[in-house]
PDB file of C-alpha atoms in Angstrom:
ATOM      1  CA  UNK A 188      27.756 -63.738  50.571  1.00 63.00           C
ATOM      2  CA  UNK A 189      26.314 -64.072  47.077  1.00 69.00           C
ATOM      3  CA  UNK A 190      26.335 -61.456  44.338  1.00 79.00           C
ATOM      4  CA  UNK A 191      23.299 -59.303  43.649  1.00 80.00           C
ATOM      5  CA  UNK A 192      22.642 -61.311  40.501  1.00 84.00           C
ATOM      6  CA  UNK A 193      22.651 -64.584  42.453  1.00 85.00           C
ATOM      7  CA  UNK A 194      20.334 -63.133  45.113  1.00 85.00           C
ATOM      8  CA  UNK A 195      17.875 -61.994  42.462  1.00 85.00           C
ATOM      9  CA  UNK A 196      18.056 -65.357  40.738  1.00 87.00           C
ATOM     10  CA  UNK A 197      17.342 -67.146  44.013  1.00 87.00           C
ATOM     11  CA  UNK A 198      14.414 -64.831  44.818  1.00 89.00           C
ATOM     12  CA  UNK A 199      12.921 -65.260  41.337  1.00 88.00           C
ATOM     13  CA  UNK A 200      13.263 -69.034  41.513  1.00 90.00           C
ATOM     14  CA  UNK A 201      11.414 -69.379  44.826  1.00 90.00           C
ATOM     15  CA  UNK A 202      10.354 -66.234  46.632  1.00 90.00           C
ATOM     16  CA  UNK A 203       9.289 -67.925  49.860  1.00 91.00           C
ATOM     17  CA  UNK A 204      12.581 -69.808  50.213  1.00 91.00           C
ATOM     18  CA  UNK A 205      14.816 -67.248  48.540  1.00 93.00           C
ATOM     19  CA  UNK A 206      14.037 -64.207  50.671  1.00 95.00           C
ATOM     20  CA  UNK A 207      14.749 -65.894  54.016  1.00 95.00           C
ATOM     21  CA  UNK A 208      18.095 -67.088  52.628  1.00 93.00           C
ATOM     22  CA  UNK A 209      18.953 -63.594  51.378  1.00 94.00           C
ATOM     23  CA  UNK A 210      17.897 -62.106  54.739  1.00 95.00           C
ATOM     24  CA  UNK A 211      20.062 -64.543  56.694  1.00 94.00           C
ATOM     25  CA  UNK A 212      22.998 -64.190  54.323  1.00 92.00           C
ATOM     26  CA  UNK A 213      23.053 -60.394  54.396  1.00 93.00           C
ATOM     27  CA  UNK A 214      22.218 -59.861  58.077  1.00 94.00           C
ATOM     28  CA  UNK A 215      23.782 -62.969  59.568  1.00 91.00           C
ATOM     29  CA  UNK A 216      20.586 -63.847  61.434  1.00 92.00           C
ATOM     30  CA  UNK A 217      17.667 -66.039  60.438  1.00 94.00           C
ATOM     31  CA  UNK A 218      14.405 -64.438  59.440  1.00 95.00           C
ATOM     32  CA  UNK A 219      12.142 -64.474  62.505  1.00 95.00           C
ATOM     33  CA  UNK A 220       8.788 -63.705  60.868  1.00 96.00           C
ATOM     34  CA  UNK A 221       8.639 -64.983  57.312  1.00 95.00           C
ATOM     35  CA  UNK A 222       4.962 -64.102  56.760  1.00 95.00           C
ATOM     36  CA  UNK A 223       5.377 -60.507  57.872  1.00 96.00           C
ATOM     37  CA  UNK A 224       8.567 -60.104  55.870  1.00 97.00           C
ATOM     38  CA  UNK A 225       7.077 -61.530  52.668  1.00 96.00           C
ATOM     39  CA  UNK A 226       4.043 -59.292  53.081  1.00 97.00           C
ATOM     40  CA  UNK A 227       6.424 -56.320  53.222  1.00 96.00           C
ATOM     41  CA  UNK A 228       8.095 -57.579  50.038  1.00 95.00           C
ATOM     42  CA  UNK A 229       4.675 -57.700  48.373  1.00 95.00           C
ATOM     43  CA  UNK A 230       3.784 -54.219  49.646  1.00 95.00           C
ATOM     44  CA  UNK A 231       7.065 -52.391  49.055  1.00 96.00           C
ATOM     45  CA  UNK A 232       8.649 -54.378  46.241  1.00 93.00           C
ATOM     46  CA  UNK A 233      11.799 -56.441  45.925  1.00 91.00           C
ATOM     47  CA  UNK A 234      14.191 -53.570  45.316  1.00 91.00           C
ATOM     48  CA  UNK A 235      13.123 -51.480  48.302  1.00 95.00           C
ATOM     49  CA  UNK A 236      13.272 -54.468  50.649  1.00 95.00           C
ATOM     50  CA  UNK A 237      16.662 -55.509  49.301  1.00 93.00           C
ATOM     51  CA  UNK A 238      17.978 -51.973  49.784  1.00 94.00           C
ATOM     52  CA  UNK A 239      16.595 -52.054  53.321  1.00 96.00           C
ATOM     53  CA  UNK A 240      18.528 -55.235  54.032  1.00 95.00           C
ATOM     54  CA  UNK A 241      21.715 -53.626  52.764  1.00 93.00           C
ATOM     55  CA  UNK A 242      21.114 -50.478  54.851  1.00 95.00           C
ATOM     56  CA  UNK A 243      20.392 -52.595  57.928  1.00 96.00           C
ATOM     57  CA  UNK A 244      23.536 -54.655  57.379  1.00 93.00           C
ATOM     58  CA  UNK A 245      25.615 -51.511  57.887  1.00 92.00           C
ATOM     59  CA  UNK A 246      24.009 -50.856  61.295  1.00 91.00           C
ATOM     60  CA  UNK A 247      24.776 -52.490  64.593  1.00 88.00           C
ATOM     61  CA  UNK A 248      21.483 -54.159  65.389  1.00 87.00           C
ATOM     62  CA  UNK A 249      21.755 -56.415  68.414  1.00 83.00           C
ATOM     63  CA  UNK A 250      18.129 -57.548  68.529  1.00 88.00           C
ATOM     64  CA  UNK A 251      16.033 -59.143  65.821  1.00 92.00           C
ATOM     65  CA  UNK A 252      16.653 -56.891  62.770  1.00 95.00           C
ATOM     66  CA  UNK A 253      13.268 -57.446  61.101  1.00 96.00           C
ATOM     67  CA  UNK A 254      11.646 -54.368  62.667  1.00 95.00           C
ATOM     68  CA  UNK A 255      14.503 -52.152  61.541  1.00 96.00           C
ATOM     69  CA  UNK A 256      14.454 -53.652  58.031  1.00 97.00           C
ATOM     70  CA  UNK A 257      10.717 -53.069  57.727  1.00 97.00           C
ATOM     71  CA  UNK A 258      10.965 -49.528  59.106  1.00 96.00           C
ATOM     72  CA  UNK A 259      13.671 -48.698  56.549  1.00 97.00           C
ATOM     73  CA  UNK A 260      11.595 -50.286  53.778  1.00 97.00           C
ATOM     74  CA  UNK A 261       8.553 -48.274  54.815  1.00 97.00           C
ATOM     75  CA  UNK A 262      10.561 -45.043  54.848  1.00 97.00           C
ATOM     76  CA  UNK A 263      12.126 -45.758  51.460  1.00 96.00           C
ATOM     77  CA  UNK A 264       8.702 -46.598  50.026  1.00 96.00           C
ATOM     78  CA  UNK A 265       7.275 -43.314  51.346  1.00 96.00           C
ATOM     79  CA  UNK A 266      10.195 -41.367  49.883  1.00 95.00           C
ATOM     80  CA  UNK A 267       9.767 -43.113  46.532  1.00 93.00           C
ATOM     81  CA  UNK A 268       6.054 -42.330  46.576  1.00 93.00           C
ATOM     82  CA  UNK A 269       6.682 -38.665  47.424  1.00 95.00           C
ATOM     83  CA  UNK A 270       9.285 -38.443  44.658  1.00 94.00           C
ATOM     84  CA  UNK A 271       6.853 -40.014  42.197  1.00 93.00           C
ATOM     85  CA  UNK A 272       4.120 -37.553  43.148  1.00 94.00           C
ATOM     86  CA  UNK A 273       6.557 -34.654  42.724  1.00 94.00           C
ATOM     87  CA  UNK A 274       7.653 -35.997  39.348  1.00 93.00           C
ATOM     88  CA  UNK A 275       4.018 -36.387  38.290  1.00 93.00           C
ATOM     89  CA  UNK A 276       3.285 -32.814  39.387  1.00 94.00           C
ATOM     90  CA  UNK A 277       6.297 -31.533  37.440  1.00 93.00           C
ATOM     91  CA  UNK A 278       5.203 -33.481  34.368  1.00 93.00           C
ATOM     92  CA  UNK A 279       1.690 -32.083  34.658  1.00 93.00           C
ATOM     93  CA  UNK A 280       3.099 -28.577  35.085  1.00 94.00           C
ATOM     94  CA  UNK A 281       5.340 -29.022  32.029  1.00 94.00           C
ATOM     95  CA  UNK A 282       2.443 -30.362  29.958  1.00 94.00           C
ATOM     96  CA  UNK A 283       0.291 -27.388  30.933  1.00 94.00           C
ATOM     97  CA  UNK A 284       3.114 -25.040  29.985  1.00 95.00           C
ATOM     98  CA  UNK A 285       3.522 -26.779  26.626  1.00 96.00           C
ATOM     99  CA  UNK A 286      -0.211 -26.540  25.962  1.00 95.00           C
ATOM    100  CA  UNK A 287      -0.221 -22.848  26.887  1.00 95.00           C
ATOM    101  CA  UNK A 288       2.721 -22.243  24.549  1.00 95.00           C
ATOM    102  CA  UNK A 289       0.903 -24.040  21.735  1.00 95.00           C
ATOM    103  CA  UNK A 290      -2.173 -21.860  22.243  1.00 95.00           C
ATOM    104  CA  UNK A 291      -0.071 -18.688  22.284  1.00 95.00           C
ATOM    105  CA  UNK A 292       1.818 -19.831  19.181  1.00 95.00           C
ATOM    106  CA  UNK A 293      -1.458 -20.520  17.411  1.00 95.00           C
ATOM    107  CA  UNK A 294      -2.707 -17.019  18.279  1.00 95.00           C
ATOM    108  CA  UNK A 295       0.531 -15.506  16.994  1.00 95.00           C
ATOM    109  CA  UNK A 296       0.253 -17.551  13.817  1.00 95.00           C
ATOM    110  CA  UNK A 297      -3.297 -16.295  13.268  1.00 95.00           C
ATOM    111  CA  UNK A 298      -2.192 -12.669  13.860  1.00 95.00           C
ATOM    112  CA  UNK A 299       0.728 -13.018  11.444  1.00 95.00           C
ATOM    113  CA  UNK A 300      -1.534 -14.640   8.870  1.00 93.00           C
ATOM    114  CA  UNK A 301      -4.055 -11.783   9.256  1.00 93.00           C
ATOM    115  CA  UNK A 302      -1.289  -9.165   9.014  1.00 93.00           C
ATOM    116  CA  UNK A 303       0.070 -10.772   5.830  1.00 91.00           C
ATOM    117  CA  UNK A 304      -3.436 -10.830   4.355  1.00 89.00           C
ATOM    118  CA  UNK A 305      -3.871  -7.105   5.105  1.00 89.00           C
ATOM    119  CA  UNK A 306      -0.486  -6.273   3.619  1.00 89.00           C
ATOM    120  CA  UNK A 307      -1.321  -8.252   0.514  1.00 86.00           C
ATOM    121  CA  UNK A 308      -4.718  -6.525   0.223  1.00 84.00           C
ATOM    122  CA  UNK A 309      -3.173  -3.066   0.639  1.00 83.00           C
ATOM    123  CA  UNK A 310      -0.543  -3.840  -1.994  1.00 81.00           C
ATOM    124  CA  UNK A 311      -3.247  -4.964  -4.423  1.00 75.00           C
ATOM    125  CA  UNK A 312      -5.097  -1.685  -4.296  1.00 66.00           C
TER     126      UNK A 312
END
């Protein structure tokens, strides 16, 4: 079994030849549907598919593992998407809070400025 760095190097060099080799090396079985697998790589990304191979390698799959690998990849992709949406919502919420604080600070600044002006006017009389 190669190191992660070597796997990535092989995939970068030639995706269509590299992924089947990585699949076979990690799972101990040849890739049965190269087209479907490479489409999943395009859809889900290299990292998610690689993680799915690693997860699958820890399971006892007696049949062709491609369906399990793709199911894990799909689930990990969904979780990543949900986490990204949550992070985006939190960022939006934080930005709204910051904007609200800026508005309130500006109002306070204006009130303080007005109060100082009044104090200065009353001291001048």
